[in-house]
Short mmCIF file of C-alpha atoms and ligand atoms in Angstrom, two decimals:
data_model
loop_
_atom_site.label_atom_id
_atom_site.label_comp_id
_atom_site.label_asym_id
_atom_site.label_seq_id
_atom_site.Cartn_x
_atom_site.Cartn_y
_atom_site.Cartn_z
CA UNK U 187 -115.39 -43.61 -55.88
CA UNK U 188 -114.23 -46.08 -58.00
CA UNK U 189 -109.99 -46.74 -58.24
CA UNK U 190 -108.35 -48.26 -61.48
CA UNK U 191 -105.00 -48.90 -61.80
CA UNK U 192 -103.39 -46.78 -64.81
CA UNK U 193 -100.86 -48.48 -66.61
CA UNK U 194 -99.35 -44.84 -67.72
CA UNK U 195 -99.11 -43.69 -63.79
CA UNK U 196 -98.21 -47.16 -62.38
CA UNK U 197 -100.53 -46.44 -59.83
CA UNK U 198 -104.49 -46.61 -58.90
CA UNK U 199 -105.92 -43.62 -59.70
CA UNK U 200 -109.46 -42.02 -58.77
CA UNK U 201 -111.84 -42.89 -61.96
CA UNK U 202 -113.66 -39.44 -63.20
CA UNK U 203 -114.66 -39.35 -66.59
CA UNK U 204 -114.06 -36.65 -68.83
CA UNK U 205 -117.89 -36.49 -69.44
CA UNK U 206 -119.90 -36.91 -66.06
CA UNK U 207 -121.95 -39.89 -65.98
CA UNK U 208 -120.26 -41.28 -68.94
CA UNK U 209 -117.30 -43.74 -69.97
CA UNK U 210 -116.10 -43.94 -73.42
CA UNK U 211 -113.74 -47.01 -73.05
CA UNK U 212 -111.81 -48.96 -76.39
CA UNK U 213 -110.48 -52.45 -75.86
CA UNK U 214 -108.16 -53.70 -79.05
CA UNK U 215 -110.01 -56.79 -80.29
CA UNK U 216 -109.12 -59.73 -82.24
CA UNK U 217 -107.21 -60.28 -85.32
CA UNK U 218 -109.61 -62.76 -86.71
CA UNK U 219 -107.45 -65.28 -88.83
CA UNK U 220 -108.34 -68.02 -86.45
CA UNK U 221 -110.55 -69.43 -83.25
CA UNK U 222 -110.05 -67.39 -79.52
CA UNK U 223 -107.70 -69.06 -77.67
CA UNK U 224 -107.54 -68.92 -73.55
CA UNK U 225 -105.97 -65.25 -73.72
CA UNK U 226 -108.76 -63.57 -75.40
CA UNK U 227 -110.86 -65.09 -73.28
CA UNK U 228 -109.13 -63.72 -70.38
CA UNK U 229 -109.32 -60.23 -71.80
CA UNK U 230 -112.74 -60.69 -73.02
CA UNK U 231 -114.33 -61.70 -69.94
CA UNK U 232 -111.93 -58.72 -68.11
CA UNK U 233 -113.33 -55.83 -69.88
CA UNK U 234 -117.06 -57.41 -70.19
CA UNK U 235 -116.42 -57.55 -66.27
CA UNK U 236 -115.47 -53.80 -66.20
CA UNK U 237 -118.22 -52.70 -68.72
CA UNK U 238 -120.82 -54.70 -66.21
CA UNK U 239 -119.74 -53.17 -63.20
CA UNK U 240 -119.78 -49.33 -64.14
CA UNK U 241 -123.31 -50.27 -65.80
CA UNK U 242 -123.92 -51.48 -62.55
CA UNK U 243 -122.71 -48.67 -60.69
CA UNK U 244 -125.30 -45.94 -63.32
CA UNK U 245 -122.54 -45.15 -65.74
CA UNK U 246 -123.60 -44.84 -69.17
CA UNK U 247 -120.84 -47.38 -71.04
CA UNK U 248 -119.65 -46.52 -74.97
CA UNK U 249 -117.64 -49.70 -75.56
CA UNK U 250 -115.88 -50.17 -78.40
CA UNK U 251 -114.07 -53.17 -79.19
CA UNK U 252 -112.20 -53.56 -82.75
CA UNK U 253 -111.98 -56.14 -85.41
CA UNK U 254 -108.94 -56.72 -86.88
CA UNK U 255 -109.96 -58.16 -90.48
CA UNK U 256 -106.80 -57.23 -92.63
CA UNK U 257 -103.22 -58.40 -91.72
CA UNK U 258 -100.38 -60.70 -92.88
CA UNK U 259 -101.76 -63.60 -90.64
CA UNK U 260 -105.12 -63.24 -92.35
CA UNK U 261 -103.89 -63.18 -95.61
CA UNK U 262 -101.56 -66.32 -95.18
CA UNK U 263 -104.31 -68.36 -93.56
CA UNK U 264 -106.56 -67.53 -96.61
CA UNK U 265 -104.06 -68.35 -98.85
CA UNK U 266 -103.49 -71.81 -97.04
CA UNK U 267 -106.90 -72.54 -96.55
CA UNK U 268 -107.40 -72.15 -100.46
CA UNK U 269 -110.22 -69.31 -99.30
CA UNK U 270 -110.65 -65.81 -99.77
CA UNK U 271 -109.95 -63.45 -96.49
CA UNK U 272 -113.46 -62.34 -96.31
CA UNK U 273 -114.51 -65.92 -96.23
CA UNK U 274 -111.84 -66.96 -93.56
CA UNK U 275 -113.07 -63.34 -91.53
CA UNK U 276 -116.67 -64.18 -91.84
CA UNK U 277 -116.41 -67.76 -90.43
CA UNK U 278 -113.88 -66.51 -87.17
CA UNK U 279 -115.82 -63.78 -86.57
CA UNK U 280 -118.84 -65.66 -86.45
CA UNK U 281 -116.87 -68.40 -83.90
CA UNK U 282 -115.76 -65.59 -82.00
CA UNK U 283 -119.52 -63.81 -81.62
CA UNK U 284 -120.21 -68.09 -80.48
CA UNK U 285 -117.56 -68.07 -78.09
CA UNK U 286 -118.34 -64.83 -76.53
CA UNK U 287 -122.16 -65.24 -75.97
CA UNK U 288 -120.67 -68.88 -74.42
CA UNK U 289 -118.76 -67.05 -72.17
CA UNK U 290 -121.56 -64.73 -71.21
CA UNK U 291 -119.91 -61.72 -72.47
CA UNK U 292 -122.02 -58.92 -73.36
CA UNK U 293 -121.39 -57.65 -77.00
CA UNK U 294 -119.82 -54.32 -77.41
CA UNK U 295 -122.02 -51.16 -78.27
CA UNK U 296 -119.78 -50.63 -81.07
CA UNK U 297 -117.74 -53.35 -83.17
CA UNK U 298 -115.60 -51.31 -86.18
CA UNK U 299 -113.84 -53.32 -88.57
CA UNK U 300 -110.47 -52.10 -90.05
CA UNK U 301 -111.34 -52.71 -93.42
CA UNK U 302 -114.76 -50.05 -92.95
CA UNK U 303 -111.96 -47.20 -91.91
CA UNK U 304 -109.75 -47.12 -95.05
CA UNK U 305 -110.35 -43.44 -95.65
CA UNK U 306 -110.34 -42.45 -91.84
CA UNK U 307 -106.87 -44.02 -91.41
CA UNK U 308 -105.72 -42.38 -94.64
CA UNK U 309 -107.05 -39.21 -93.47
CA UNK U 310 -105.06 -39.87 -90.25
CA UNK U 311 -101.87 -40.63 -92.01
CA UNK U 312 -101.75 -37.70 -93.84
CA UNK U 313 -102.30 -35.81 -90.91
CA UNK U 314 -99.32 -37.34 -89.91
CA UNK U 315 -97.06 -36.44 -93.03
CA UNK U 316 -98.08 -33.30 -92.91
CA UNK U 317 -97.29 -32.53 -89.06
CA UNK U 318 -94.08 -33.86 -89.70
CA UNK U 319 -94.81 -36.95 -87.91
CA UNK U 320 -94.78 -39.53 -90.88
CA UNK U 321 -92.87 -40.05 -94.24
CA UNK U 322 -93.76 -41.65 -97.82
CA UNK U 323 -91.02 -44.43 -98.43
CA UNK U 324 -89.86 -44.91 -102.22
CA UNK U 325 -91.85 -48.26 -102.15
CA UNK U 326 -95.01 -46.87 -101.61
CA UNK U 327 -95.00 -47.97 -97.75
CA UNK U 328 -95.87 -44.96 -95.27
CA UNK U 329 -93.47 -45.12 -91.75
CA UNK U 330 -94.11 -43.03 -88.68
CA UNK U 331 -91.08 -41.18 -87.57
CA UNK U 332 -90.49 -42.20 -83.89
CA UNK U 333 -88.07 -39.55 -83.06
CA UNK U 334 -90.67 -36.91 -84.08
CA UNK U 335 -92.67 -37.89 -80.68
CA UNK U 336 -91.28 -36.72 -77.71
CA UNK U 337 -93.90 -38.77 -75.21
CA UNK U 338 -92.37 -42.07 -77.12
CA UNK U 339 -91.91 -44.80 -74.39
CA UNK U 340 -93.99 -42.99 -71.49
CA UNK U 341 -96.44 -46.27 -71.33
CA UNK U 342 -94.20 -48.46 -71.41
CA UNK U 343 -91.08 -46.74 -69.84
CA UNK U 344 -89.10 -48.04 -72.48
CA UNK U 345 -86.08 -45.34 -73.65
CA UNK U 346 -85.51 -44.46 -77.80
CA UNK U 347 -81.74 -45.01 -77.33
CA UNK U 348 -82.71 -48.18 -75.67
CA UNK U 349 -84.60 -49.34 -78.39
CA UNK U 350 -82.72 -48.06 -81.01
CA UNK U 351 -79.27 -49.49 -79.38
CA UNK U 352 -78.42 -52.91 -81.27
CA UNK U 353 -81.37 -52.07 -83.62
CA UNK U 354 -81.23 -52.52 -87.27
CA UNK U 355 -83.16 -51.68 -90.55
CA UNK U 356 -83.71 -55.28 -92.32
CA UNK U 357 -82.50 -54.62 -96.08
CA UNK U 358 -86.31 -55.37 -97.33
CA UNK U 359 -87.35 -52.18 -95.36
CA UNK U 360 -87.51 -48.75 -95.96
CA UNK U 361 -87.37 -46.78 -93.01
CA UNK U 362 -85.24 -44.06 -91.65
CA UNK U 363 -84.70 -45.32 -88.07
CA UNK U 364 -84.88 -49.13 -86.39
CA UNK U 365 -87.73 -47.45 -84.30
CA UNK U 366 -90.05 -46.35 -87.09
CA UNK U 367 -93.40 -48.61 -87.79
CA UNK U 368 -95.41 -48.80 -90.64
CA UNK U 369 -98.49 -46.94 -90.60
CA UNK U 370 -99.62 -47.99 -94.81
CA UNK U 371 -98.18 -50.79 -96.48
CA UNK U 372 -97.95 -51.21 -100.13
CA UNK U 373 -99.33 -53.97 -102.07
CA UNK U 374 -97.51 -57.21 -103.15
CA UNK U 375 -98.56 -58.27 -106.64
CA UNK U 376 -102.26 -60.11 -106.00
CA UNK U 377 -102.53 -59.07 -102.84
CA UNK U 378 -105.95 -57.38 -101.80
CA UNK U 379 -105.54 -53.29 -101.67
CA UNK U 380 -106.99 -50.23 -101.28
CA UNK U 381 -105.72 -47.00 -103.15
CA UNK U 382 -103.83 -44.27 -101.24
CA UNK U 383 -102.18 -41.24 -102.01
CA UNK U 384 -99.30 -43.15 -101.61
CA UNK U 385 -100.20 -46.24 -103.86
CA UNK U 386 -102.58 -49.05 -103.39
CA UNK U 387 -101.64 -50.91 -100.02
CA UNK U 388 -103.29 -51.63 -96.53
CA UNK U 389 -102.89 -50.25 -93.29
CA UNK U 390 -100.39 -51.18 -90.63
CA UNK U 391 -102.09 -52.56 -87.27
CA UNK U 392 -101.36 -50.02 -85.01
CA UNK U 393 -102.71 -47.17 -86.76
CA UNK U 394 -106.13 -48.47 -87.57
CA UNK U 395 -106.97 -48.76 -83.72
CA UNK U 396 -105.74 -45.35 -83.50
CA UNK U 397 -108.27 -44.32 -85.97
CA UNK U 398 -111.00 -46.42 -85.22
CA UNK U 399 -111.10 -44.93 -81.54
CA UNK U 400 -110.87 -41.67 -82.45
CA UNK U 401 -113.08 -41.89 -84.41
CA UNK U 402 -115.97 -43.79 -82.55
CA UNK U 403 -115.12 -42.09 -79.28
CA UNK U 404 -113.23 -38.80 -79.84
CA UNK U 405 -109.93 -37.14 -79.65
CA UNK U 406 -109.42 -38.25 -75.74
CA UNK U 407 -110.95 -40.73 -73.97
CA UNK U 408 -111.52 -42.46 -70.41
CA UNK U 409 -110.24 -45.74 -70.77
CA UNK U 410 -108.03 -48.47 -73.06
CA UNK U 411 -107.76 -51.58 -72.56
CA UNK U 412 -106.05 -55.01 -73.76
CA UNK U 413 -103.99 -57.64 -73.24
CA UNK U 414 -100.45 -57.45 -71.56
CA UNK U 415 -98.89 -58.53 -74.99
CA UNK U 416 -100.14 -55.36 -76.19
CA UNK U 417 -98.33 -52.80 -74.42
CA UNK U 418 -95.30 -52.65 -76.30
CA UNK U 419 -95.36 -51.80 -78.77
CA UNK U 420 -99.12 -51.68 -80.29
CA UNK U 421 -100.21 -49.58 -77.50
CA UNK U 422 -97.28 -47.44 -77.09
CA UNK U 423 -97.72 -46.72 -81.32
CA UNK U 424 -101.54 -45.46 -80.75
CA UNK U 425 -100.03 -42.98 -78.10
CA UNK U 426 -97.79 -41.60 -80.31
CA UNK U 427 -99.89 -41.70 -83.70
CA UNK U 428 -103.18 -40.47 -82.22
CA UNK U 429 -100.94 -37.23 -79.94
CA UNK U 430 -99.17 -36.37 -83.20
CA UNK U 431 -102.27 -36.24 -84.93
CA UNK U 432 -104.88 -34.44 -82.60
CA UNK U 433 -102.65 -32.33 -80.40
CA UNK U 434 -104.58 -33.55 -77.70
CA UNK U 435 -103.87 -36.38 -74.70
CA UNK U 436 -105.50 -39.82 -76.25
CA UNK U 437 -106.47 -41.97 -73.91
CA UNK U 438 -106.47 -41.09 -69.66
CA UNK U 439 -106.59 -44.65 -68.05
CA UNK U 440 -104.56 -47.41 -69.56
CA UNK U 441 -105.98 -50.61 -68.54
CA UNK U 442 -103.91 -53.83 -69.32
CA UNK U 443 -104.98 -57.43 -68.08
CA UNK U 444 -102.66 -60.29 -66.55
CA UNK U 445 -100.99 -63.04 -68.59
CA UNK U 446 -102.27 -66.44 -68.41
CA UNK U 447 -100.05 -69.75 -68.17
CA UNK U 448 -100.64 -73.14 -68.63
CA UNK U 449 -99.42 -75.37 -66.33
CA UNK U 450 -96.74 -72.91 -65.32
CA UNK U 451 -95.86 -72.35 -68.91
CA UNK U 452 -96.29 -69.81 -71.19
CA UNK U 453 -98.91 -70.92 -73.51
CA UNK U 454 -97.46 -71.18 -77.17
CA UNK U 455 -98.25 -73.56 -80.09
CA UNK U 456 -94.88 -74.67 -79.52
CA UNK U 457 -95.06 -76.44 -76.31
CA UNK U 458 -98.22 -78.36 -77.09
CA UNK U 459 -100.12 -76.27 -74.45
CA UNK U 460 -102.19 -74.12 -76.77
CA UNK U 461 -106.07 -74.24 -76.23
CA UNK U 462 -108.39 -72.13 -77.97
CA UNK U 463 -111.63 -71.13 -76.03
CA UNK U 464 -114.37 -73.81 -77.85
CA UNK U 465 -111.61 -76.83 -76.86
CA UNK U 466 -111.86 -76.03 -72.98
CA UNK U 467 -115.68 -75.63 -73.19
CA UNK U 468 -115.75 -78.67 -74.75
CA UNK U 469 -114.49 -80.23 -71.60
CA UNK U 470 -115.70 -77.86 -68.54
CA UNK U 471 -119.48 -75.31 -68.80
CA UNK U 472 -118.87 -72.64 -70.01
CA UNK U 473 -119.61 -71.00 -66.65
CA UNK U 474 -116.90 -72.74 -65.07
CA UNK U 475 -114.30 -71.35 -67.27
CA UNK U 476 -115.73 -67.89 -67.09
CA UNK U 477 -116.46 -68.32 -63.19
CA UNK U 478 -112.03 -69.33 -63.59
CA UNK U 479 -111.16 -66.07 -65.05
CA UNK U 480 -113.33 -64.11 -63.15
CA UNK U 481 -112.17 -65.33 -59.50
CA UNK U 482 -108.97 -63.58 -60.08
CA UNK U 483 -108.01 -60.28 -60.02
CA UNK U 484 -107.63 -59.13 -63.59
CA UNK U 485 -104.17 -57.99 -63.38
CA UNK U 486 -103.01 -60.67 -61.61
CA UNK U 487 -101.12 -63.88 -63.76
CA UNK U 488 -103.65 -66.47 -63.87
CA UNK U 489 -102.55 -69.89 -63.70
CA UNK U 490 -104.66 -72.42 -66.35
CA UNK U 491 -104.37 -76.14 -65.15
CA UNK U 492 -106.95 -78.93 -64.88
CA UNK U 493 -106.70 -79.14 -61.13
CA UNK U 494 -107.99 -75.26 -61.24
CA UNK U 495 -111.00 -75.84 -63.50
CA UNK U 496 -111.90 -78.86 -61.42
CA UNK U 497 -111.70 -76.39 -58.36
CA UNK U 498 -113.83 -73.83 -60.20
CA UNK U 499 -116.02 -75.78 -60.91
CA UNK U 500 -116.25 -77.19 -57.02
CA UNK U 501 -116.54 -73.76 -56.29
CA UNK U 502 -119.11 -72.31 -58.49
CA UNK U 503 -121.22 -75.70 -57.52
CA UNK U 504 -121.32 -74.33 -53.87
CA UNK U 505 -122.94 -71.52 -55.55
CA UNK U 506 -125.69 -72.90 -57.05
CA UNK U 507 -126.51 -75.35 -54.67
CA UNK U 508 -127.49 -72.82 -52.47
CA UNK U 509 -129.91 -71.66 -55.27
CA UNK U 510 -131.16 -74.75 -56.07
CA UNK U 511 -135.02 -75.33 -55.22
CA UNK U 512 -135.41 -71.50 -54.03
CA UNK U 513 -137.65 -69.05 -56.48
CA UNK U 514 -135.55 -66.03 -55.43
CA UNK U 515 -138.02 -62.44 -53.72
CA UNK U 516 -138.22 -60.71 -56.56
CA UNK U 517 -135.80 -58.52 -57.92
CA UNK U 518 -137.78 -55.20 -56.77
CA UNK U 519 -138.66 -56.29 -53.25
CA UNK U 520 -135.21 -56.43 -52.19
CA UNK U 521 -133.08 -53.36 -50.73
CA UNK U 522 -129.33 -52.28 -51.29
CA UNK U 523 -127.88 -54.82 -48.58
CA UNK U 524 -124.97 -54.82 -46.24
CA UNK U 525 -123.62 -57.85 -48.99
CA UNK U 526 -124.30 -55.06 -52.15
CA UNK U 527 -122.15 -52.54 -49.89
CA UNK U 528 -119.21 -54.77 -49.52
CA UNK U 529 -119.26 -55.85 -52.73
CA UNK U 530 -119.20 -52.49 -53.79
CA UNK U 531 -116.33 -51.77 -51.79
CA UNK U 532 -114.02 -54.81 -53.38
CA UNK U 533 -115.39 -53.90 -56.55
CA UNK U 534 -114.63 -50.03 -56.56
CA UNK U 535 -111.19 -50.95 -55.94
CA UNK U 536 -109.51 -51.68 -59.31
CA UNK U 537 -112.35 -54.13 -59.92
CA UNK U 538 -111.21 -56.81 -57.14
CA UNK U 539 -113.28 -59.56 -58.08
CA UNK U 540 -111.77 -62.59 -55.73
CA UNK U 541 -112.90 -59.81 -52.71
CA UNK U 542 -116.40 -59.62 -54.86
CA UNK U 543 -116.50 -63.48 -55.23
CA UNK U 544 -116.00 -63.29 -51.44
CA UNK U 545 -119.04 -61.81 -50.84
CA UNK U 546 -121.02 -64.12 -53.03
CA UNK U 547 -119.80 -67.39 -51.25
CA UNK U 548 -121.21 -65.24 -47.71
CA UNK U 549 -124.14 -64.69 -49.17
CA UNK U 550 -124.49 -68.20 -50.09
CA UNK U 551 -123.98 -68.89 -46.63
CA UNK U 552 -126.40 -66.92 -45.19
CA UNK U 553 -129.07 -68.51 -47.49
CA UNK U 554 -127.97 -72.16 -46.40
CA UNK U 555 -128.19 -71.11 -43.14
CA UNK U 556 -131.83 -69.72 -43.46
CA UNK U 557 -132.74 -72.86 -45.14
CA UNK U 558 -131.21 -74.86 -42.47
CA UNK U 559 -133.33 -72.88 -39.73
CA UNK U 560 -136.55 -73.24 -42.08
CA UNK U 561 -136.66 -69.15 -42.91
CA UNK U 562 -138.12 -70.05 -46.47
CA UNK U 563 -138.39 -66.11 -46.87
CA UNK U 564 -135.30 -64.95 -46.36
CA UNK U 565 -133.83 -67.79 -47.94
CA UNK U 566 -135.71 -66.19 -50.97
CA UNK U 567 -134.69 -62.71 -50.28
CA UNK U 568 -130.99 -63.52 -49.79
CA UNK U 569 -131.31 -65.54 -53.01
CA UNK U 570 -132.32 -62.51 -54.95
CA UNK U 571 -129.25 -60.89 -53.68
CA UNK U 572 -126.77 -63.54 -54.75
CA UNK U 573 -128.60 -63.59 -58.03
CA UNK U 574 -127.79 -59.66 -58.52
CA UNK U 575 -124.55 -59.93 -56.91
CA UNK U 576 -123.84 -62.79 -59.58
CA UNK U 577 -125.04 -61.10 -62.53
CA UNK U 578 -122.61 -57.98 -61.96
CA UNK U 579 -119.73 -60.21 -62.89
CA UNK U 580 -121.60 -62.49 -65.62
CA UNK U 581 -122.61 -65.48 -63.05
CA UNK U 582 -125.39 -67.40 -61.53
CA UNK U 583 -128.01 -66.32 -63.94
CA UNK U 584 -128.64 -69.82 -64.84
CA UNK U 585 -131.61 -71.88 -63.81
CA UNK U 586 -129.19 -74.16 -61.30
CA UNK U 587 -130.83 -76.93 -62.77
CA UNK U 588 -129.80 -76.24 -66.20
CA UNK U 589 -126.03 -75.43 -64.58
CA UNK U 590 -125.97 -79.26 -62.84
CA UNK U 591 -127.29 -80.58 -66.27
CA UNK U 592 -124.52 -79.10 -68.85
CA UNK U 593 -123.22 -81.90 -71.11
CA UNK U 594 -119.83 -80.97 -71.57
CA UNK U 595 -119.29 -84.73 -73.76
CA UNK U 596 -120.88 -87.13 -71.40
CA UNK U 597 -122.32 -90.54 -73.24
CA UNK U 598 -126.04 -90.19 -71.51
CA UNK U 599 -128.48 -86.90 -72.78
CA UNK U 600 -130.68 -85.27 -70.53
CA UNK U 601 -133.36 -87.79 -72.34
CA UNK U 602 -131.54 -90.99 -71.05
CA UNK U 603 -131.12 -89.82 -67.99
CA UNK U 604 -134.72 -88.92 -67.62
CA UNK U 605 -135.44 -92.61 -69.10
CA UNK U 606 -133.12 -93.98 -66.75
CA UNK U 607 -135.00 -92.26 -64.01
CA UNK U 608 -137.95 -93.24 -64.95
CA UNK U 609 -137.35 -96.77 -65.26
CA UNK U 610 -135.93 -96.95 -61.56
CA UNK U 611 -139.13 -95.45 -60.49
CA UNK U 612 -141.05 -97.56 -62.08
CA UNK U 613 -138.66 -100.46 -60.85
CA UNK U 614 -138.68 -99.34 -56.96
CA UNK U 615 -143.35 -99.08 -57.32
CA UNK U 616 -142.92 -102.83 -57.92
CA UNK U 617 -140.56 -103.18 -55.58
CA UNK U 618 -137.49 -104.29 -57.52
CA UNK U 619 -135.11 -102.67 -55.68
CA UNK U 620 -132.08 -104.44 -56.43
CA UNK U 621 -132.94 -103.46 -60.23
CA UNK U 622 -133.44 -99.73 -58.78
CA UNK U 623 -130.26 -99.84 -57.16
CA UNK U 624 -128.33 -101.14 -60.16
CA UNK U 625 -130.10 -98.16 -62.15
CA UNK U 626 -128.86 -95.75 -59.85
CA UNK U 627 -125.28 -97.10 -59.64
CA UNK U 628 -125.14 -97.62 -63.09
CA UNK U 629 -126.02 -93.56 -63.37
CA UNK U 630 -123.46 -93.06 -60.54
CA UNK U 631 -120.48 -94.70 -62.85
CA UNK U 632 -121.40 -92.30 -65.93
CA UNK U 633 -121.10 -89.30 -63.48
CA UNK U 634 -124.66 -88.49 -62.98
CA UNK U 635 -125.98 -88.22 -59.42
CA UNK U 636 -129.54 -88.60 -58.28
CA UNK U 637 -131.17 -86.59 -55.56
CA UNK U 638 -134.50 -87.99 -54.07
CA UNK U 639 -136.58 -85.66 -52.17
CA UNK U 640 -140.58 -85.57 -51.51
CA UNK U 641 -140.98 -83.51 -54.93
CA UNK U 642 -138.88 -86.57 -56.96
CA UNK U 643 -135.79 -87.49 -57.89
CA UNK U 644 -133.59 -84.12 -59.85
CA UNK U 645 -130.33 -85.14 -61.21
CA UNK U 646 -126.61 -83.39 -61.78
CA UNK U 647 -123.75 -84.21 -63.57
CA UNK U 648 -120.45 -84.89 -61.27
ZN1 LIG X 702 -105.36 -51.91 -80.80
#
């Protein structure tokens, strides 16, 4: 039986889905007016590790992960960049679907866009008015009515007199109460719009992910996730927009991932400590970061620093080296293991992947030490199973040459090395070893270490 923490219960919870067999899950996406930074990725790779391991464990996953392609932020980047907001939402959600494959995370079976949902969220909304719930401003904006919900604040334990205490209604807005958020918002003069019953305008964030999951996935459904930024109030919002308008529970398990810092700091634009996703895989394989995100627990805060790349990528090195040179059983040969089982076991508890990564280090063990006793076969057999094992949480699925290889910026390509390599060959059959040597040391200074064994001489990047 699998456990997941529920945000709305504070507490882990046994996972049954409402259909057997079946998770309908929605994970807010990006708001795509620029590149991913290190947060997405963090959620990202969280949920693509979730949506892996109940595949993994025979559930049959409906993910559905949003687009936000309409917002102020879009709109003023587009207007900056001297571009329309379709162009500037084409080109980041195309770097987005880069980073992501990058990363190694698996695409979502659905992908709505706000802007493909006008008439479902204006359906929605005027659900809303009608229930009571929601209220046409004089300006053409629509506002939810916070007061009309009694549930409001049960995710994130936050009181309405708390909220509304010290709270004021800016002079530009319409709203009854402090509390109230825009579900429609009318047009500015040039702005792009679509028509309404209330006057052309665009939807407010919240509501769109209300309707987009309702939509895809139904009235109630097993799991929501996101980022820890989104709990208040985005998430709290969909609770009480999608309740008010179906009658019915929305969403059972509230899943919310840890924040990240950098250096000890919380990562802003401000402090100069702000790095988007393609920036760190310029510097560190892309493995490396995801093997980072992945070796902590997903609620936990993570901790971003240069000394704990380095160390995941020491790590993750261990890994492969103990796959390196073994053609793993294959796949069909080899049984549920005692390794499977106690991965299983970390796993199925709020999907503890440092206890998972655990197991994959033992493993990697156990195939050094077959290697070291000249078991060829059960190296291979074990192999297989660190392979699986890896591949549940997006890892070791790359030839290990290929991993030691990655150019993350060095001067030399895998062709001058190979040259390089060559050459000293060539240099030790005439015995010049003194040139051979200087070959090799020269290699050594650019990072790139040769290994000489009876097959040849394979190389890795430091
Ligand atoms: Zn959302």
């Amino acid at each position: 039986m699998i456990r997941i923490y529920n945000t709305l219960t504070q507490q882990k919870e046994e996972f049954r889905p409402i259909e057997p067999g079946k998770v309908r899950m929605y994970v807010c996406g990006m708001t795509v007016y620029d590149y991913c930074h290190l947060g997405h990725a963090r959620v990202l790779v969280a949920f693509d590790v979730v949506t892996r391991y109940l595949r993994h464990r025979g559930y049959d996953v409906n993910y559905v992960r949003n687009i936000t392609d309409i917002d102020d932020k879009i709109l003023r980047r587009a207007d900056e960049n001297g571009e329309s907001y379709t162009e500037l939402t084409d080109r980041m959600i195309k770097a987005m679907h880069e980073d992501e494959a990058r990363l190694g995370v698996l695409s979502p079976t659905e992908e709505p866009r706000a802007t493909a949902f006008i008439s479902e969220i204006v359906a929605m909304i005027q659900t809303l008015i009608t229930g009571g719930h929601a209220y046409a401003a004089d300006n053409g904006d629509v506002y939810f009515a916070v007061d009309s919900f009694d549930g409001y604040g049960k995710l994130s334990k936050k009181k309405l007199e708390d909220l509304l205490a010290g709270a004021r209604v800016d002079v530009q807005e319409a709203k009854r109460s402090p509390a109230d958020f825009a579900l429609w918002k009318s047009a500015k003069a040039g702005e792009v719009s679509w028509p309404s019953p209330w006057g052309d305008g665009r939807p407010g964030w919240h509501i769109e992910c209300s309707a987009m999951s309702t939509c895809c996935l139904g009235d109630t459904f097993d799991i929501h996730g996101g980022g820890p930024d989104l709990l208040f109030p985005h998430h709290e919002n969909e609770i009480a927009q999608s309740e008010c308008a179906t009658g019915h529970t929305f969403v059972n398990t509230w899943m919310h991932a840890g924040a990240i810092r950098v250096n000890k700091e919380k990562m802003s634009k401000s402090l100069g400590n702000f790095f988007t996703i393609r920036e760190i895989m310029e510097k560190y394989p892309a493995e490396v970061v995801r093997y980072f995100l992945v070796s902590s627990h997903y609620r936990s805060q993570v901790d971003y620093s240069e000394e704990n790349l380095a160390e995941a990528g020491r790590t993750l090195t261990r890994l492969y080296h103990a796959l390196r040179g073994i053609v793993p059983a294959k796949a069909a040969d080899v049984q549920v293991s005692e390794h499977d089982e106690r991965f299983a076991e970390a796993m199925d508890d709020d999907f503890n992947t440092a206890g998972a990564i655990a197991v994959l280090h033992a493993v990697a063990n156990e195939i050094n030490q077959h290697r070291r006793d000249g078991r060829e076969e059960d190296a291979k057999y074990s192999a297989a199973i660190l392979v699986r094992l890896g591949g549940v949480l997006g890892l070791l699925q790359q030839d290990p040459e290929a991993f030691f290889q990655a150019d993350t910026g060095s001067e030399l390509s895998a062709d001058d090395i190979e040259a390089l390599i060559q050459a000293r060959a060539d240099a030790r059959k005439g015995r010049d070893f003194a040139e051979a040597d200087r070959i090799r040391n020269d290699l050594a200074d650019k990072g790139i270490i040769l290994d000489d064994s009876r097959e040849g001489t394979t190389w890795r990047r430091a």
